Short mmCIF file of C-alpha atoms and ligand atoms in Angstrom, two decimals:
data_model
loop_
_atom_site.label_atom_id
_atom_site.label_comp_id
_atom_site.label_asym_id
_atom_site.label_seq_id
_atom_site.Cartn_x
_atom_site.Cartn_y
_atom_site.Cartn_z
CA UNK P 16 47.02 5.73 17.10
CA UNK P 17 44.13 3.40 18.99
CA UNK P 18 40.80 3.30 18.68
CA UNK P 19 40.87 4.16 22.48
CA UNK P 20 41.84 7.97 21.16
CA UNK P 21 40.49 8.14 17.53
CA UNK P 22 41.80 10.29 14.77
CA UNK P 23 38.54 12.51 13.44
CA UNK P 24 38.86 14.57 10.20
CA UNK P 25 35.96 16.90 10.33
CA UNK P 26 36.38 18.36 6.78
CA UNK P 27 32.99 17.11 6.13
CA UNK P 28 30.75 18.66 9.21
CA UNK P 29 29.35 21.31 6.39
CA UNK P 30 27.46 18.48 4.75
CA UNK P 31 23.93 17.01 6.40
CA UNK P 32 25.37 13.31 5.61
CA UNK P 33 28.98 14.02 6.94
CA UNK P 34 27.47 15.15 10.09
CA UNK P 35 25.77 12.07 10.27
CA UNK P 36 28.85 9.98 10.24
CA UNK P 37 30.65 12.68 12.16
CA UNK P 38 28.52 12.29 15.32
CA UNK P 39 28.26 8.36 15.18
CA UNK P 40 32.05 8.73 15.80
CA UNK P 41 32.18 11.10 18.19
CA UNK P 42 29.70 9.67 20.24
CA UNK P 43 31.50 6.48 20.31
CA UNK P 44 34.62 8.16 21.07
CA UNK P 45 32.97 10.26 23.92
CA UNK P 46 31.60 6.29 25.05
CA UNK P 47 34.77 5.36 25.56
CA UNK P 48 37.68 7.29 26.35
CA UNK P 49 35.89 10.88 25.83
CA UNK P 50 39.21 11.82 23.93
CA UNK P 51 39.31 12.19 20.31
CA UNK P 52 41.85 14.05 18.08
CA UNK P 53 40.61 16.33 15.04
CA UNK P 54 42.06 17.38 11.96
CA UNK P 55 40.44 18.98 9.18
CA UNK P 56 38.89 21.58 11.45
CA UNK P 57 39.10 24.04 9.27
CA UNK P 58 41.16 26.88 12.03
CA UNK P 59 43.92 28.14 9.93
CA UNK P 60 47.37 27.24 10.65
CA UNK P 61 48.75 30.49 10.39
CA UNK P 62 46.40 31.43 13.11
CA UNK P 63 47.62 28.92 14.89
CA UNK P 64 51.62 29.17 14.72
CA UNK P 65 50.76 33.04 15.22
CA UNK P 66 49.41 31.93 18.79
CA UNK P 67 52.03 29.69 19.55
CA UNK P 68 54.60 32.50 18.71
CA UNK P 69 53.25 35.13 20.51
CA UNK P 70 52.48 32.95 23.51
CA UNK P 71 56.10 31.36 23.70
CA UNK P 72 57.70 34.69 23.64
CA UNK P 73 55.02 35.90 26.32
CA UNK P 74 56.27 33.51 28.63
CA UNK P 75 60.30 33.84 28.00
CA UNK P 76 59.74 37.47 29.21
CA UNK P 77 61.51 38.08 32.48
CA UNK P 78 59.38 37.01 35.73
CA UNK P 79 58.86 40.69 36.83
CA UNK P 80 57.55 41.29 33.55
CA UNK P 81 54.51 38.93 33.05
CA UNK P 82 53.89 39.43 37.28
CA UNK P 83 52.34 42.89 35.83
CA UNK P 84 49.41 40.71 34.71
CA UNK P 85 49.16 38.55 37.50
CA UNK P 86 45.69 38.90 39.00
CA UNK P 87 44.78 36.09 41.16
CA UNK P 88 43.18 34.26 42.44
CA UNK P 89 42.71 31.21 40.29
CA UNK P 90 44.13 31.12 36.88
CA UNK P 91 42.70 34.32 35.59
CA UNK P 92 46.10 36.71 33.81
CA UNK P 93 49.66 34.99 34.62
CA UNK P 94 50.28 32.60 37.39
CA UNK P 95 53.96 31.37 38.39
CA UNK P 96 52.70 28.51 39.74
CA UNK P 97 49.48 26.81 37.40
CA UNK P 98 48.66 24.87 40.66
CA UNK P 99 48.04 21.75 41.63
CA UNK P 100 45.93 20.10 39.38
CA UNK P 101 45.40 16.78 41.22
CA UNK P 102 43.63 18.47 44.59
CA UNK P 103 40.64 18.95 42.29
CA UNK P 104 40.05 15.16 42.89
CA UNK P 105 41.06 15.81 46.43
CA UNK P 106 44.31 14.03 45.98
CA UNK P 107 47.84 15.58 47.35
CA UNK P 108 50.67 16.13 45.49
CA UNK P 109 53.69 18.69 44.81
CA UNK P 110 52.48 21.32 42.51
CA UNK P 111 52.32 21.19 38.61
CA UNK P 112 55.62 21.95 37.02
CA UNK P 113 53.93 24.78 34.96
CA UNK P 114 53.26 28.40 34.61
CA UNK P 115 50.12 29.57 33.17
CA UNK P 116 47.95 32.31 31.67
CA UNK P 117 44.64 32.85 30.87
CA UNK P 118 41.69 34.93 29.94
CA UNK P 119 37.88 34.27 29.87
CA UNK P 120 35.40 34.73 27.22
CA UNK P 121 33.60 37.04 29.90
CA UNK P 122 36.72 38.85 30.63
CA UNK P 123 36.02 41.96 28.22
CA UNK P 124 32.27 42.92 29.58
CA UNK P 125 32.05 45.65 31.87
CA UNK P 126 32.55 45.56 35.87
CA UNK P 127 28.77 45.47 36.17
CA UNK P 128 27.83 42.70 33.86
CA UNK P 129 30.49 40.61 35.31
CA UNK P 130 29.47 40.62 38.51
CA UNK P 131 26.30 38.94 37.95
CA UNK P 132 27.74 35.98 36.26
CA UNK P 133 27.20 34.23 39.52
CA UNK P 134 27.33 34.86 43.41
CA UNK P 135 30.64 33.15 44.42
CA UNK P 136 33.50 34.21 43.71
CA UNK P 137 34.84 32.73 40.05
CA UNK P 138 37.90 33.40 37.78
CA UNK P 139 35.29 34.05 34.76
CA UNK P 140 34.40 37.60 36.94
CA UNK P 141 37.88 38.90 36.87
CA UNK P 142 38.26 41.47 33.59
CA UNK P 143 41.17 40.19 31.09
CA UNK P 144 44.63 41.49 32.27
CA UNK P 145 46.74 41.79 28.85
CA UNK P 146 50.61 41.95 28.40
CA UNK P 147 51.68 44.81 27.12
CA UNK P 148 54.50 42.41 25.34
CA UNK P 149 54.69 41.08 23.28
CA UNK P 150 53.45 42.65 20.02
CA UNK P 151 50.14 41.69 18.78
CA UNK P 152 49.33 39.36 21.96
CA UNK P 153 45.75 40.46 22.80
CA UNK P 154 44.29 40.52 19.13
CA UNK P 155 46.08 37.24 18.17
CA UNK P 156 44.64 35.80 21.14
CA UNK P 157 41.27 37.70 21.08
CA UNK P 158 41.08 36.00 17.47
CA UNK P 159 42.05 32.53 18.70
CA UNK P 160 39.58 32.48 20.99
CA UNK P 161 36.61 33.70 18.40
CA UNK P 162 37.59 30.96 16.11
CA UNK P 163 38.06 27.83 18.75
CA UNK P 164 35.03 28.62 20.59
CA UNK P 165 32.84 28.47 16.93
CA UNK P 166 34.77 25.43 16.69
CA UNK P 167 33.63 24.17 20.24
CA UNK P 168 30.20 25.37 19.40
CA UNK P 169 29.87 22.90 16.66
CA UNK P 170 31.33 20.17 18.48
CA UNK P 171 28.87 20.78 21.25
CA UNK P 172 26.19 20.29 18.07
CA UNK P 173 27.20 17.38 16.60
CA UNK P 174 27.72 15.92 20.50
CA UNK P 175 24.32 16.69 21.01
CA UNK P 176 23.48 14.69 17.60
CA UNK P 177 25.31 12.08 18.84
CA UNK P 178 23.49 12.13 22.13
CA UNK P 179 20.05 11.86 20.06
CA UNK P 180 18.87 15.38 20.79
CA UNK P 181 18.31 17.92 17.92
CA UNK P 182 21.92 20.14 17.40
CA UNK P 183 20.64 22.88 19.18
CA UNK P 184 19.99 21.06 22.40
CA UNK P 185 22.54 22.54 24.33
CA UNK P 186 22.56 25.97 22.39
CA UNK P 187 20.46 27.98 25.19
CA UNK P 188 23.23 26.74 27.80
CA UNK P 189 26.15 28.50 25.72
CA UNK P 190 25.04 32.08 24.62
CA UNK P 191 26.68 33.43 27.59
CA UNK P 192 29.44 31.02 28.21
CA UNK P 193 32.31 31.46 30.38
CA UNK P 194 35.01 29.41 28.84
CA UNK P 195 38.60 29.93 29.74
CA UNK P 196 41.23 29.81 27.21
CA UNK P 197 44.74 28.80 29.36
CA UNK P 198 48.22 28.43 28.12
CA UNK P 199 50.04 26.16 30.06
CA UNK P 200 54.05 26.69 29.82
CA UNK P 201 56.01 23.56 31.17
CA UNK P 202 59.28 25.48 31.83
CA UNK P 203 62.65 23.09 31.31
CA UNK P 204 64.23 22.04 34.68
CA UNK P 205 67.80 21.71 35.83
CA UNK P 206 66.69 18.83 38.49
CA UNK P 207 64.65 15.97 38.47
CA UNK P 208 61.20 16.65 40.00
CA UNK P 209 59.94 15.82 43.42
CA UNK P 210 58.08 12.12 43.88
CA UNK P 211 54.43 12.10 42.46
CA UNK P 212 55.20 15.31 40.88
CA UNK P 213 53.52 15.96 37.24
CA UNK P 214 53.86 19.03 34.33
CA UNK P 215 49.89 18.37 34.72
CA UNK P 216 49.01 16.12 37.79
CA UNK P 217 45.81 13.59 36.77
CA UNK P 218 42.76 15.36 37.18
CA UNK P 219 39.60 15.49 34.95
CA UNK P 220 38.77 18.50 32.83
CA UNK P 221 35.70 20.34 34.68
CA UNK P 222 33.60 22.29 31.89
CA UNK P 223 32.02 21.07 28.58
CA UNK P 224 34.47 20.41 26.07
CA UNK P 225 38.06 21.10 26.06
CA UNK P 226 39.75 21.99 22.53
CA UNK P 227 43.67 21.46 23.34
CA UNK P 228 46.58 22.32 21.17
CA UNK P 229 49.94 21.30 22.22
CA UNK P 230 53.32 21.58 20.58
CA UNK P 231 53.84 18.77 17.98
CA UNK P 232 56.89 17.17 19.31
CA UNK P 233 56.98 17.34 22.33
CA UNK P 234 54.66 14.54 24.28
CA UNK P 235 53.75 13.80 27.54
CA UNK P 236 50.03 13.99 27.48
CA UNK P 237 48.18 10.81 28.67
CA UNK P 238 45.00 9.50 29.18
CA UNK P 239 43.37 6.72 31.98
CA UNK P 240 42.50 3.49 29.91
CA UNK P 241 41.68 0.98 33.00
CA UNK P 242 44.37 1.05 35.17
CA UNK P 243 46.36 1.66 32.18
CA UNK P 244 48.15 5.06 30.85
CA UNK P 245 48.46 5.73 27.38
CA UNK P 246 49.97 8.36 25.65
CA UNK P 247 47.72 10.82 23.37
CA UNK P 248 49.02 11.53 20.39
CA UNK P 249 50.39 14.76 19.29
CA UNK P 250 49.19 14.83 15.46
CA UNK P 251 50.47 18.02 13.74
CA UNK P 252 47.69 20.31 12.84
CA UNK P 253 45.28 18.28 15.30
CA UNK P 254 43.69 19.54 17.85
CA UNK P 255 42.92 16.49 21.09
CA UNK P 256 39.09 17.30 22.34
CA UNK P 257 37.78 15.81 25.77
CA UNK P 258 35.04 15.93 27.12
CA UNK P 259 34.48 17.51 30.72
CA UNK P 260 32.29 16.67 33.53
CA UNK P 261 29.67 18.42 32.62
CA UNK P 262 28.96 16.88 29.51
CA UNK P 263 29.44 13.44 31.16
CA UNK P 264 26.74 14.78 33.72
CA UNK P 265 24.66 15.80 31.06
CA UNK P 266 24.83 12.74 29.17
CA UNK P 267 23.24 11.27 31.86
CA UNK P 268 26.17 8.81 32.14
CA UNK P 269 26.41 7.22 28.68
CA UNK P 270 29.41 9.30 27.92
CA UNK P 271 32.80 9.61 29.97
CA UNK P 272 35.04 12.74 31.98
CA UNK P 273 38.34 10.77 32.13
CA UNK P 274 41.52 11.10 34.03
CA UNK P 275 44.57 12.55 31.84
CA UNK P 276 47.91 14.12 33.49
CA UNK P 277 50.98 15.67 31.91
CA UNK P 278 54.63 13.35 32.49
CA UNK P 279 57.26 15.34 33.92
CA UNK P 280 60.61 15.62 31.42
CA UNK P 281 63.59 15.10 32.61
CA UNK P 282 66.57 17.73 33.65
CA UNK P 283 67.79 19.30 30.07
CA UNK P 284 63.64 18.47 28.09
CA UNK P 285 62.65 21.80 26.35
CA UNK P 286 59.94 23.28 27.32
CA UNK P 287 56.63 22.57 26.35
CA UNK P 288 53.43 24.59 25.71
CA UNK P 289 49.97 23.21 25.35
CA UNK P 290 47.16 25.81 25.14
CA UNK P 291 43.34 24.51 26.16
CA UNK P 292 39.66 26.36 25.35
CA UNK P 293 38.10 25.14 28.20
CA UNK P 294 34.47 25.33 26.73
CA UNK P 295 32.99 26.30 29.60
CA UNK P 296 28.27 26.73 29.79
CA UNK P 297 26.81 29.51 31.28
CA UNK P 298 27.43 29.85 35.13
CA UNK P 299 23.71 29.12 35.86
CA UNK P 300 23.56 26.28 33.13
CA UNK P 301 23.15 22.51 34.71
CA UNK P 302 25.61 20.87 36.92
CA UNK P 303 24.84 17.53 38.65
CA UNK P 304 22.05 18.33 40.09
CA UNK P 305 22.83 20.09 43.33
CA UNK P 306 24.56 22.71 42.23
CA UNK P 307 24.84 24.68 38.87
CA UNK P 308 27.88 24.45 36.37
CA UNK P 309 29.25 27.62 37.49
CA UNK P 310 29.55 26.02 41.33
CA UNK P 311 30.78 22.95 39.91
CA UNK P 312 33.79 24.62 38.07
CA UNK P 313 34.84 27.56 40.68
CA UNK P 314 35.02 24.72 43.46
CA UNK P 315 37.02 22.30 41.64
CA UNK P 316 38.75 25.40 40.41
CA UNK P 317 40.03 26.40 43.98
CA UNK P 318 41.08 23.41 44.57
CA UNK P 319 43.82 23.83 42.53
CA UNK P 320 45.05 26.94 44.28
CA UNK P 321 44.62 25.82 48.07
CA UNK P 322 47.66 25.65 50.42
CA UNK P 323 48.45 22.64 50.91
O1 AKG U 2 49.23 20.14 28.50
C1 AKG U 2 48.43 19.30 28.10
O2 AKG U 2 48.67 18.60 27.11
C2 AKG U 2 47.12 19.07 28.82
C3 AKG U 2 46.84 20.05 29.94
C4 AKG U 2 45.54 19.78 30.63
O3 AKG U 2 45.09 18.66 30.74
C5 AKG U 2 44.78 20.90 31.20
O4 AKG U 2 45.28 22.04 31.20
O5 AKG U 2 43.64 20.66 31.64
FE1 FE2 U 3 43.01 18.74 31.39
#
């Protein structure tokens, strides 16, 4: 595409010299835009067109079906409405054209050891709520989320590399991490949408490092460039990474958190699914400096889900 969003092909992060190279270009692409595009990440496709599958099909289910696994509050098990993205940079808008689900890394520990993964309230408390439909959901997505969070891990490495620490830098703020993995299901739409109204309204991701698949032909993801939007390209097989604010915060400003948004489609688009690990730190890991990582994401979080 541009060098503003550069194509990465990781096949060579097993070798001390490829790493090298690899981290020069990732720190130049987390410099700029903080969006980059892998391939030759090594998840396996099948593992990937098995999540797709299962996930479609979870969310042509009849409303009253996937409402048994809405939990609330926050995105945390289904949610007809995925919010509105754009009130976690306090600006208004009609909500997201989206549904969503989600689960949390934390999601599976017991009540007990959840509740001490902070003292506010936080989505990354709730347990996992699973659909019972459709077949092989929760281990296709139980495995997704092993695999993609490795694969996070290692891009947290070499973007500590790149940052001119040693690759474990960050490791101590990860081994109980709370990252979110979200499907986001941009339904099709009889009518055009409202003014200012998005699929994803422009926001900023908040966590780490966000590992996004989205279906190959569809389009509609863009990134801020200036005052300029430009589309990110959907590369088949590719994953797009971004940073999030907290890497930007804990690059001490070198590296970039920048604005992206999902275009509506218009009346008779197909749908569209896109399906982000939000690589999230532990909750008590840094934030900016007032508060701790875990504050940072639940408020910006809740932002999303206030009444407007
Ligand atoms: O659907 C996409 O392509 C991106 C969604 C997104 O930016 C998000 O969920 O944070
Ligand atoms: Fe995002």
């Amino acid at each position: 595409m541009n060098d503003y969003v550069p194509i990465i092909d990781l096949s060579s992060r097993d070798h001390p010299r490829g790493r090298a190279a690899l981290a020069e270009r990732i720190g130049r692409a987390c410099a700029t835009s903080g969006f980059y595009v892998v391939v030759g990440h090594g998840v396996p496709a099948a593992l990937v067109d098995r999540m797709h599958r299962v996930t479609n099909d979870f969310f042509t289910l009849p409303d009253a079906e996937k409402d048994l696994v809405a939990t609330g509050p926050g995105v945390s098990g289904f949610r007809r409405s995925g919010g509105t993205t754009a009130r976690s940079l306090d600006r208004d808008t009609p909500p997201d054209l989206c549904e969503a689900y989600a689960v949390h890394a934390t999601g599976e520990l017991d009540d007990r050891a959840r509740a001490r993964l902070g003292d506010h309230p936080a989505t990354w408390k709730l347990a996992n709520a699973w659909p019972a439909r459709p077949a092989g959901f929760r281990a296709t997505w139980q495995e997704y989320l092993a695999v993609v969070a490795d694969l996070a891990a290692d891009l947290v490495r070499l973007s500590a590399r790149a940052l001119g620490h040693p690759e474990d830098h960050f490791a101590g703020r990860f081994d109980r991490h709370v990252s979110s993995l979200v499907a986001n299901y941009y339904y099709p739409r009889a009518h055009p949408p409202l003014p200012g109204q998005m699929r994803r309204g422009a926001h900023t991701d908040f966590g780490a490092l966000t590992v996004l698949y989205q279906e190959n032909d569809r389009g509609g993801l863009q990134v801020l460039d200036g005052d300029r939007w430009r589309d990110v390209p959907a590369v088949p097989g590719g994953f797009v990474v971004n940073i999030g604010d907290l890497m930007a915060l804990w690059s001490g400003g070198r590296w970039v958190s920048t604005m992206h948004r999902v275009l509506p489609a218009g009346p008779g688009s197909p749908s569209r699914l896109s399906v982000p690990l939000f690589f999230q730190p532990n909750h008590d890991a840094p934030g900016d400096g007032r508060v701790t990582a875990g504050e940072w994401m639940a408020a910006k979080t809740a932002k999303l889900f206030t009444a407007g």
